[in-house]
Coordinates of C-alpha atoms in Angstrom, one line a residue:
M1 CA -10.6 160.3 97.2
D2 CA -11.7 158.1 100.1
L3 CA -8.6 157.5 102.3
G4 CA -9.6 153.9 102.9
R5 CA -9.5 153.1 99.2
F6 CA -6.4 155.0 98.6
L7 CA -4.6 153.0 101.4
A8 CA -5.9 149.8 99.9
V9 CA -4.5 150.6 96.5
A10 CA -1.3 151.9 98.0
R11 CA -0.9 148.6 99.9
G12 CA -1.6 146.6 96.7
D13 CA -4.8 145.1 98.2
E14 CA -7.0 146.7 95.6
P15 CA -6.4 147.4 91.9
A16 CA -5.5 150.9 90.9
D17 CA -7.6 152.9 88.3
L18 CA -4.6 152.9 86.0
V19 CA -1.0 151.6 86.2
L20 CA 1.7 152.9 84.0
K21 CA 4.0 149.9 83.5
G22 CA 7.7 149.7 82.8
G23 CA 8.6 153.3 82.9
R24 CA 11.7 155.1 84.1
V25 CA 10.5 157.4 86.9
I26 CA 12.3 160.7 87.5
N27 CA 12.6 161.4 91.2
V28 CA 12.9 165.1 91.5
F29 CA 13.6 164.8 95.3
T30 CA 16.8 162.8 94.9
G31 CA 17.7 163.3 91.3
E32 CA 17.5 159.5 90.7
I33 CA 15.9 157.7 87.8
A34 CA 14.4 154.3 88.6
E35 CA 12.5 151.7 86.6
A36 CA 9.1 151.4 88.3
D37 CA 5.4 151.1 87.7
V38 CA 3.2 154.1 88.8
A39 CA -0.2 153.3 90.2
L40 CA -2.9 155.9 90.0
A41 CA -6.2 156.0 91.8
G42 CA -8.8 158.8 92.3
G43 CA -6.6 161.3 90.5
L44 CA -3.7 160.7 92.9
I45 CA -0.5 158.7 92.7
A46 CA -1.1 155.7 95.0
G47 CA 2.3 154.0 94.7
I48 CA 5.5 153.6 92.7
G49 CA 7.2 150.3 92.4
E50 CA 6.6 146.7 91.3
G51 CA 3.5 144.5 91.7
Y52 CA 0.8 147.0 91.2
A53 CA -2.2 145.9 89.2
G54 CA -4.9 148.2 87.7
H55 CA -8.3 148.1 86.0
Q56 CA -6.3 149.6 83.2
E57 CA -2.6 149.1 82.5
V58 CA -0.5 151.0 80.0
H59 CA 2.9 149.6 79.1
I60 CA 5.1 152.6 78.2
G61 CA 8.2 150.7 77.3
E62 CA 11.1 152.2 79.1
R63 CA 10.0 155.8 78.4
Y64 CA 10.5 158.4 81.1
I65 CA 7.8 159.6 83.5
C66 CA 8.2 163.0 85.1
P67 CA 5.8 165.3 87.0
G68 CA 3.5 167.6 85.1
L69 CA 5.3 170.9 84.3
I70 CA 4.6 174.1 86.2
D71 CA 4.9 177.7 84.9
A72 CA 5.9 179.8 87.9
H73 CA 4.7 183.1 86.4
V74 CA 2.6 183.8 83.3
H75 CA 0.2 186.3 81.9
I76 CA -2.3 184.2 80.0
E77 CA -3.6 187.4 78.3
S78 CA -0.3 187.7 76.4
S79 CA -1.2 184.5 74.6
M80 CA -4.0 186.6 73.1
V81 CA -6.5 183.7 73.6
T82 CA -8.9 182.7 76.4
P83 CA -7.7 180.3 79.2
F84 CA -9.4 177.4 77.4
Q85 CA -7.4 178.0 74.2
F86 CA -4.2 178.6 76.2
A87 CA -4.7 175.2 77.8
R88 CA -5.1 173.6 74.4
A89 CA -1.7 175.0 73.5
V90 CA 0.3 174.2 76.6
V91 CA -1.1 171.0 78.1
P92 CA -0.1 168.8 75.1
R93 CA 3.4 170.1 75.7
G94 CA 3.4 168.9 79.3
T95 CA 2.3 171.9 81.3
T96 CA -0.4 170.9 83.8
T97 CA -0.2 173.9 86.2
V98 CA 0.4 177.6 85.8
V99 CA 0.6 180.5 88.3
C100 CA -0.9 183.4 86.5
D101 CA -1.1 187.1 87.2
P102 CA -4.2 188.6 85.5
H103 CA -3.0 192.2 85.9
E104 CA -3.3 192.8 82.2
I105 CA -7.1 192.4 82.1
A106 CA -7.4 193.9 85.6
N107 CA -5.7 197.1 84.3
V108 CA -8.5 197.4 81.8
V109 CA -11.7 196.4 83.7
G110 CA -10.6 195.8 87.4
T111 CA -11.9 193.0 89.5
A112 CA -14.4 192.0 86.8
G113 CA -11.4 190.9 84.7
I114 CA -10.0 188.8 87.6
R115 CA -13.3 187.1 88.1
Y116 CA -13.6 186.5 84.3
M117 CA -10.2 184.8 84.3
L118 CA -11.1 182.6 87.3
E119 CA -14.5 181.6 85.7
A120 CA -12.9 181.0 82.3
S121 CA -10.2 178.7 83.7
E122 CA -12.5 176.6 86.0
G123 CA -12.3 172.8 85.5
L124 CA -9.7 172.7 82.8
P125 CA -7.1 169.9 82.4
L126 CA -4.7 172.8 83.2
T127 CA -4.8 174.0 86.8
V128 CA -4.7 177.8 86.7
Y129 CA -3.7 179.4 90.0
V130 CA -4.0 183.1 90.4
N131 CA -1.9 185.7 92.2
L132 CA -3.9 188.9 92.6
P133 CA -2.6 191.9 90.8
S134 CA -0.7 194.2 93.2
C135 CA -0.3 197.2 90.9
V136 CA -3.4 198.3 89.1
P137 CA -2.4 200.8 87.8
A138 CA 1.3 199.9 87.8
T139 CA 2.1 203.5 88.8
P140 CA 0.3 206.9 88.9
M141 CA 2.3 207.9 85.7
G142 CA -0.1 206.0 83.4
T143 CA -3.9 206.0 83.0
A144 CA -5.3 202.6 83.4
G145 CA -9.0 201.5 83.1
A146 CA -9.2 200.6 86.8
E147 CA -7.7 201.1 90.2
L148 CA -7.5 198.2 92.7
T149 CA -7.1 199.0 96.3
V150 CA -6.4 196.5 99.1
E151 CA -10.1 196.6 99.8
D152 CA -10.8 195.4 96.3
L153 CA -8.3 192.5 96.5
V154 CA -9.0 191.0 99.9
P155 CA -12.5 189.7 99.1
L156 CA -10.9 187.7 96.2
A157 CA -8.3 186.1 98.4
D158 CA -10.5 183.3 99.6
H159 CA -11.0 181.8 96.2
P160 CA -9.5 178.3 96.3
R161 CA -7.2 179.0 93.3
V162 CA -5.9 182.3 94.6
L163 CA -2.5 181.9 96.1
G164 CA -1.4 185.4 97.1
L165 CA -0.2 188.7 95.7
A166 CA 1.3 189.0 92.2
E167 CA 4.4 190.8 91.2
M168 CA 4.9 194.0 93.2
M169 CA 6.1 196.3 90.4
N170 CA 5.9 199.5 92.4
L171 CA 9.3 198.9 94.1
P172 CA 9.9 202.5 94.9
G173 CA 6.4 202.8 96.4
L174 CA 7.0 199.9 98.7
V175 CA 10.6 200.8 99.6
L176 CA 9.6 204.4 100.4
G177 CA 6.6 203.2 102.4
V178 CA 3.7 204.7 100.4
P179 CA 0.7 203.7 102.5
E180 CA -1.5 202.2 99.9
V181 CA 1.3 200.0 98.6
V182 CA 2.4 198.9 102.1
A183 CA -1.3 198.1 102.9
K184 CA -1.4 195.5 100.1
V185 CA 1.8 193.8 101.3
E186 CA 0.6 193.8 104.9
A187 CA -2.7 192.3 103.9
F188 CA -1.0 189.4 102.1
R189 CA 2.0 189.0 104.5
D190 CA 1.0 185.4 105.4
R191 CA 0.6 184.4 101.7
V192 CA 3.0 184.3 98.8
I193 CA 4.1 187.7 97.4
D194 CA 5.8 187.7 94.0
G195 CA 8.5 190.3 93.3
H196 CA 9.5 192.5 90.3
A197 CA 12.8 194.3 90.8
P198 CA 14.5 194.9 87.4
G199 CA 17.9 196.7 87.7
F200 CA 17.6 197.3 91.5
S201 CA 20.4 196.3 93.9
G202 CA 22.0 197.2 97.2
K203 CA 20.0 198.7 100.1
W204 CA 16.9 199.3 98.1
L205 CA 16.7 195.7 97.1
Q206 CA 17.4 194.6 100.6
A207 CA 14.5 196.8 101.9
Y208 CA 12.3 195.4 99.1
A209 CA 13.0 191.8 99.9
G210 CA 12.6 192.4 103.6
A211 CA 9.2 193.9 103.1
G212 CA 7.8 190.7 101.7
P213 CA 8.3 190.0 98.0
G214 CA 9.9 186.6 97.8
S215 CA 10.8 186.1 94.2
D216 CA 11.9 187.9 91.0
H217 CA 11.5 186.9 87.4
E218 CA 13.2 190.1 86.0
C219 CA 16.9 189.0 86.3
T220 CA 18.9 189.5 83.1
A221 CA 22.4 188.9 84.3
P222 CA 24.0 186.3 86.6
E223 CA 25.1 188.8 89.3
E224 CA 21.5 190.1 89.6
M225 CA 20.4 186.6 90.1
R226 CA 23.1 185.8 92.7
E227 CA 22.2 189.0 94.7
R228 CA 18.6 188.0 94.9
L229 CA 19.4 184.4 95.9
R230 CA 21.7 185.7 98.7
L231 CA 18.9 187.7 100.1
G232 CA 16.7 184.6 100.3
M233 CA 14.6 185.4 97.3
R234 CA 13.7 182.8 94.7
V235 CA 14.6 183.5 91.1
F236 CA 12.3 182.4 88.2
L237 CA 14.4 182.1 85.0
R238 CA 12.4 183.6 82.2
E239 CA 12.2 182.8 78.5
A240 CA 9.4 184.9 76.9
T241 CA 8.6 186.1 73.4
G242 CA 10.1 189.5 74.1
A243 CA 12.5 188.9 77.1
K244 CA 14.9 186.0 76.6
N245 CA 16.9 185.6 79.8
L246 CA 17.3 181.9 80.3
R247 CA 20.7 181.3 78.6
D248 CA 22.2 184.4 80.3
L249 CA 21.2 183.2 83.7
L250 CA 22.1 179.5 83.5
P251 CA 25.8 180.1 84.4
A252 CA 24.7 181.4 87.8
L253 CA 23.0 178.0 88.7
T254 CA 25.0 175.9 91.2
P255 CA 24.2 172.5 92.8
V256 CA 23.4 174.5 96.0
N257 CA 21.2 177.3 94.7
T258 CA 19.3 175.4 92.0
R259 CA 16.5 174.5 94.4
R260 CA 15.8 178.2 94.9
C261 CA 15.0 178.6 91.2
A262 CA 12.2 177.8 88.8
L263 CA 11.2 178.4 85.2
C264 CA 8.6 180.8 83.8
T265 CA 7.4 182.2 80.5
D266 CA 5.8 185.5 81.6
D267 CA 4.5 186.5 78.1
R268 CA 4.5 184.3 75.0
H269 CA 2.6 184.9 71.8
P270 CA 0.7 182.2 69.9
A271 CA 3.3 181.4 67.3
D272 CA 6.0 180.8 69.9
L273 CA 3.6 178.6 72.0
L274 CA 2.8 176.5 69.0
D275 CA 6.2 176.4 67.3
E276 CA 8.7 176.4 70.2
G277 CA 6.5 175.3 73.0
H278 CA 6.0 176.4 76.6
I279 CA 7.9 175.2 79.7
D280 CA 9.1 172.2 77.6
H281 CA 10.9 174.7 75.4
L282 CA 12.7 176.1 78.4
I283 CA 13.8 172.6 79.4
R284 CA 15.2 171.9 76.0
L285 CA 17.0 175.2 75.9
A286 CA 18.6 174.6 79.3
V287 CA 19.7 171.0 78.5
A288 CA 21.1 172.2 75.2
E289 CA 23.2 174.7 77.2
G290 CA 24.6 171.9 79.3
L291 CA 22.2 171.7 82.3
D292 CA 21.6 168.2 83.7
P293 CA 18.2 167.1 82.3
V294 CA 16.9 165.9 85.7
T295 CA 17.9 169.3 87.2
A296 CA 16.0 171.1 84.4
I297 CA 12.9 169.0 85.1
Q298 CA 13.3 169.8 88.8
L299 CA 13.3 173.5 87.9
A300 CA 10.1 173.0 86.0
T301 CA 8.2 170.9 88.7
L302 CA 9.2 170.5 92.3
N303 CA 10.9 173.9 92.7
A304 CA 7.9 175.8 91.3
A305 CA 5.5 173.8 93.4
E306 CA 7.5 174.5 96.6
A307 CA 7.8 178.2 95.8
F308 CA 4.0 178.5 96.0
G309 CA 3.4 175.9 98.8
L310 CA 1.7 173.5 96.4
R311 CA 2.3 170.3 98.3
D312 CA -0.1 168.2 96.3
R313 CA 2.0 168.3 93.0
G314 CA 5.4 168.8 91.5
A315 CA 6.7 165.3 92.2
I316 CA 6.0 161.6 91.6
A317 CA 5.2 160.4 95.1
P318 CA 2.4 158.7 97.0
G319 CA -0.5 161.1 97.7
R320 CA 0.5 163.7 95.1
R321 CA -1.8 164.7 92.3
A322 CA -1.4 162.4 89.3
D323 CA -0.2 165.1 86.9
L324 CA 2.4 163.3 84.8
V325 CA 4.3 163.5 81.5
V326 CA 5.6 160.5 79.5
F327 CA 8.5 161.2 77.1
S328 CA 11.3 159.4 75.4
D329 CA 14.5 161.5 75.3
L330 CA 16.1 163.2 78.2
Q331 CA 18.2 165.4 75.9
D332 CA 15.2 166.5 73.8
F333 CA 12.2 166.7 76.0
H334 CA 8.9 166.3 74.1
A335 CA 5.7 165.2 75.8
E336 CA 4.2 162.1 74.3
M337 CA 1.5 161.5 76.9
V338 CA 0.1 164.0 79.5
F339 CA -2.0 163.0 82.4
S340 CA -4.0 165.6 84.5
A341 CA -5.3 164.2 87.8
G342 CA -4.8 160.7 86.5
R343 CA -6.7 161.2 83.2
L344 CA -5.0 161.1 79.8
V345 CA -5.6 164.5 78.4
A346 CA -3.1 164.8 75.6
Q347 CA -1.1 162.4 73.4
A348 CA 1.4 163.0 70.6
G349 CA 1.1 166.8 71.0
E350 CA -2.7 166.9 70.7
P351 CA -5.6 167.1 73.2
V352 CA -7.3 163.8 74.0
G353 CA -10.8 163.2 75.1
T354 CA -13.5 165.7 75.7
W355 CA -12.4 169.1 76.9
V356 CA -15.3 171.3 78.0
E357 CA -14.8 175.1 77.7
P358 CA -15.9 176.7 81.0
T359 CA -18.9 179.0 80.9
A360 CA -17.8 182.6 81.7
D361 CA -19.7 185.8 81.5
D362 CA -17.6 188.1 79.3
S363 CA -20.0 191.0 79.1
A364 CA -17.9 193.1 81.5
V365 CA -14.7 192.6 79.5
R366 CA -15.9 193.7 76.1
S367 CA -16.4 197.2 74.5
T368 CA -13.4 198.6 76.3
I369 CA -12.0 201.1 73.6
R370 CA -13.1 204.7 74.4
V371 CA -10.9 207.2 72.6
A372 CA -11.6 210.9 72.4
W373 CA -10.5 211.2 68.7
D374 CA -11.4 214.8 68.4
R375 CA -8.7 215.6 70.9
V376 CA -6.0 213.3 69.6
R377 CA -3.0 215.1 68.0
L378 CA 0.2 213.4 66.9
D379 CA 2.1 216.5 65.8
V380 CA 5.2 217.5 67.8
P381 CA 6.0 221.2 67.6
A382 CA 9.8 221.9 67.6
P383 CA 11.2 224.2 70.3
D384 CA 12.7 226.3 67.5
P385 CA 10.4 226.1 64.5
A386 CA 13.2 227.6 62.3
A387 CA 15.7 224.8 63.2
V388 CA 16.6 222.0 61.0
T389 CA 16.8 219.4 63.8
A390 CA 15.9 219.0 67.4
R391 CA 17.6 217.0 70.2
V392 CA 15.1 214.6 71.8
R393 CA 15.1 211.7 74.2
V394 CA 14.6 208.4 72.4
I395 CA 13.5 205.0 73.7
G396 CA 16.1 202.5 72.6
I397 CA 14.9 199.0 72.0
V398 CA 17.3 196.3 73.3
P399 CA 17.1 193.1 71.2
D400 CA 15.5 190.1 73.0
Q401 CA 14.9 192.1 76.2
I402 CA 12.2 194.3 77.5
L403 CA 14.7 196.7 79.1
T404 CA 15.2 199.8 77.0
E405 CA 18.0 202.4 76.6
H406 CA 17.7 206.1 77.3
L407 CA 19.1 207.7 74.2
V408 CA 19.4 211.3 73.0
E409 CA 19.3 211.9 69.2
E410 CA 18.9 214.6 66.6
V411 CA 15.7 214.3 64.7
P412 CA 14.5 216.3 61.7
V413 CA 12.2 219.4 61.9
R414 CA 9.9 220.0 58.9
E415 CA 7.6 223.0 58.8
G416 CA 8.1 223.6 62.5
M417 CA 7.3 220.0 63.5
V418 CA 9.6 217.3 64.7
V419 CA 9.2 214.2 62.5
A420 CA 10.3 210.6 62.2
D421 CA 13.5 209.7 60.4
P422 CA 13.0 206.1 59.2
Q423 CA 16.4 206.0 57.4
R424 CA 18.0 206.3 60.9
D425 CA 15.4 204.0 62.5
L426 CA 14.0 206.9 64.5
L427 CA 10.2 206.5 64.6
K428 CA 7.5 208.5 66.2
V429 CA 5.6 206.7 69.0
A430 CA 2.3 207.7 70.6
V431 CA 0.4 206.3 73.6
I432 CA -3.3 207.2 73.3
E433 CA -5.5 206.9 76.4
R434 CA -8.3 204.4 75.5
H435 CA -10.2 203.7 78.8
R436 CA -11.8 206.9 79.9
G437 CA -11.9 209.2 76.8
T438 CA -9.5 211.7 78.4
G439 CA -7.8 212.7 75.2
N440 CA -4.4 212.1 76.8
V441 CA -1.7 211.5 74.2
G442 CA 2.0 210.8 75.1
L443 CA 4.4 211.5 72.3
G444 CA 8.0 210.4 71.8
F445 CA 10.5 208.6 69.6
V446 CA 11.8 205.1 69.4
H447 CA 14.9 203.5 67.9
G448 CA 15.1 199.8 67.1
L449 CA 11.6 199.0 65.7
G450 CA 13.1 199.2 62.2
L451 CA 10.1 200.3 60.1
K452 CA 11.0 201.9 56.7
R453 CA 7.4 202.9 56.1
G454 CA 3.9 202.6 57.6
A455 CA 2.9 202.1 61.2
L456 CA 2.1 199.5 63.8
A457 CA -0.6 199.9 66.5
G458 CA -2.2 197.9 69.3
S459 CA -4.5 198.0 72.3
V460 CA -1.9 195.8 74.1
G461 CA 0.3 198.3 76.0
H462 CA 1.7 197.0 79.2
D463 CA 0.5 197.5 81.9
A464 CA -2.1 200.2 81.6
H465 CA -3.0 198.9 78.1
N466 CA -3.6 202.1 76.3
L467 CA -3.4 202.3 72.6
V468 CA 0.2 202.3 71.4
V469 CA 1.2 203.3 67.9
A470 CA 4.6 203.8 66.3
G471 CA 5.4 204.7 62.7
C472 CA 7.1 206.6 60.0
D473 CA 4.4 209.2 59.4
D474 CA 1.3 210.6 61.1
E475 CA -1.2 209.4 58.4
S476 CA -0.1 205.8 58.8
M477 CA -0.1 206.1 62.6
L478 CA -3.7 207.5 62.6
T479 CA -4.9 204.8 60.2
A480 CA -3.5 202.0 62.4
A481 CA -4.7 203.5 65.6
R482 CA -8.3 204.1 64.3
A483 CA -8.4 200.6 63.0
V484 CA -7.6 199.3 66.4
A485 CA -10.5 201.2 67.8
H486 CA -12.8 200.0 65.0
L487 CA -11.9 196.4 66.0
D488 CA -12.8 197.2 69.6
G489 CA -9.3 196.2 70.4
G490 CA -6.5 194.5 68.5
L491 CA -3.3 194.7 66.6
V492 CA -2.9 196.5 63.2
A493 CA -0.3 197.2 60.5
A494 CA -1.0 200.0 58.2
A495 CA 0.7 202.1 55.5
G496 CA -0.7 205.5 54.5
G497 CA -4.5 205.2 54.5
E498 CA -4.5 201.4 54.1
V499 CA -4.8 198.7 56.7
L500 CA -2.5 195.8 55.7
A501 CA -3.3 193.2 58.4
Q502 CA -5.0 193.0 61.7
V503 CA -5.8 190.8 64.6
P504 CA -9.1 191.5 66.5
L505 CA -8.8 191.3 70.3
P506 CA -12.3 192.1 71.5
I507 CA -11.9 190.7 75.0
A508 CA -10.5 193.7 76.9
G509 CA -8.5 194.7 73.9
L510 CA -6.1 191.9 74.9
M511 CA -7.6 188.5 73.9
S512 CA -9.4 187.0 70.9
D513 CA -12.6 184.9 71.2
Q514 CA -11.4 182.7 68.4
P515 CA -9.5 179.4 68.4
L516 CA -5.8 179.5 68.9
E517 CA -5.0 178.3 65.4
R518 CA -6.9 181.1 63.8
V519 CA -5.3 183.7 66.1
R520 CA -1.9 182.3 65.2
H521 CA -2.7 182.5 61.4
E522 CA -3.8 186.1 61.8
M523 CA -0.7 186.9 63.8
D524 CA 1.5 185.3 61.1
R525 CA -0.1 187.6 58.5
L526 CA 0.3 190.6 60.8
V527 CA 4.0 189.9 61.5
E528 CA 4.6 189.3 57.8
A529 CA 3.1 192.7 57.1
A530 CA 5.3 194.3 59.8
H531 CA 8.4 192.6 58.2
A532 CA 7.3 193.9 54.8
L533 CA 7.2 197.4 56.3
G534 CA 10.9 196.9 57.3
S535 CA 10.9 195.7 60.9
P536 CA 13.5 192.9 61.4
L537 CA 12.2 192.0 64.8
H538 CA 11.0 188.4 65.5
D539 CA 7.7 189.8 66.9
P540 CA 7.6 193.6 66.7
F541 CA 4.1 193.7 68.3
M542 CA 5.4 192.2 71.5
V543 CA 8.1 194.9 71.6
L544 CA 5.6 197.6 70.8
G545 CA 3.4 196.5 73.7
F546 CA 6.2 197.0 76.2
L547 CA 7.2 200.6 75.2
A548 CA 4.6 201.9 77.7
L549 CA 5.7 199.9 80.7
E550 CA 6.9 202.5 83.1
V551 CA 8.3 200.1 85.7
I552 CA 11.0 198.6 83.5
P553 CA 14.2 200.7 82.9
A554 CA 15.2 202.9 81.3
L555 CA 12.9 205.1 79.2
R556 CA 9.2 204.6 78.6
L557 CA 6.2 206.5 77.3
T558 CA 2.7 206.6 78.8
D559 CA -0.4 208.5 77.9
Q560 CA 0.8 211.2 80.4
G561 CA 4.3 211.6 79.0
L562 CA 7.9 210.4 78.8
V563 CA 9.1 208.5 81.9
D564 CA 12.7 208.1 83.1
V565 CA 12.1 204.9 85.1
E566 CA 15.4 205.1 87.0
A567 CA 14.4 208.5 88.3
F568 CA 10.8 207.4 88.6
D569 CA 9.6 210.7 87.2
F570 CA 8.5 212.4 84.0
V571 CA 11.2 214.0 81.8
P572 CA 10.8 216.4 78.9
L573 CA 11.0 215.1 75.3
F574 CA 13.4 217.8 74.3
V575 CA 17.0 218.1 75.5
E576 CA 18.8 221.4 75.4

């Protein structure tokens, strides 16, 4: 806004556009709570205190006012809806800014996916900042739909909502000095670079932190968190649909190190966004675990803003963007009014006013399923066809984590083929290449999915997003996998030759083009079908989607084979 008018309003010489009267203002700089009016003008906070008058005045009656909440790291694609629909879910809960990494859609269609996400998030009541995907593909051990070099990324860096480089998942590549990995870090050395270092410590972690990545959202234990903080890294405490780490990390927070931490959701499915919430859910969890409420709000506002150099937001102070949340209970944070750039955009948990969905060309992010079905085989020949069992490596699911275990189990052999053993929760899993029609199929076994019959499949398979299917028998697996392809992307539950439930995801095989409420209803039916097939997991499709992520320990499966992440190499399925 015009500086002259701003100064006049700040001095009290001219009326503000809006004054919030009688609130209790949370000062995230000092930790204080003070009764004060908040004057807004031109989308900014003009002043805090007594005596401000406005063209419009709202008496909020001793309720609290805090800055708009900020998600320090999120993949919007994991909400399975477009940025507009995602904003409809999170803004009424108090989130006004997110820092997203569009590496999911970039792994499918490259820079066209990044441009689509930027276009589809333009002008929303939610400010969507972007960190450019650093690892497309995540590693050479999986076949993605695109490959982004530093030459592909640099032209996008000048976009006003691009902050820097997203999570550098190829830690070994960076630490070992692989030229193409180092080139990306060097190109963004003067910008923010997010990290991703699950399970790493010692000298390798020191080399990684020294090379440039300044944060990590993959901590699962207090000592991991402390080690990163000691190296000068920031830690984003995560509570996702699949990875629930917040409670475990809270004991590591101290009055000194708290300012180096922030909150993030990473990946959350529609039901969790609508039922539990977004960053507001993390605040409630932290407070319920004993964290001071003002400190929890600081984690969700100022700390995140400072981590990304966002000096215009994250606090209630003169000159800052008027992103504000009004709520009543410090112990049970629920947004009652949400302001974005000084405009009331949500009230009582619902959007307010006219929200215009941005116009975005989605032609380049559709029709992305290309499977060479004539080359797809799911049978696994046993090393000894006459044997009754075979020893195989098994991906072990860890409840409420995206980490896995590297197990070795005896599985049955029938007619010379190794098969699933649902009674012992040993299911077959396949990753079918779906971008280039190569016919690649990685085959393995998984423990912890819990199906007693049938199969689950999806075109969401972090990070290369090939077609992932797991099940009790080959017929069910093929039925589910083919149904995903028929949908041109989606999630499916099947039994035998019957499709039981499905969620179409035609945008890159990752997102729906339908309203959030419809996607949530479809997901509810799908998860109910998975539960009816025997899975006890809260959201088995989120777990299924991470079985192919070859940068998270310990054992994973890509379209190219079984990966021992800790050795960063392929390993044979069979164990002598």
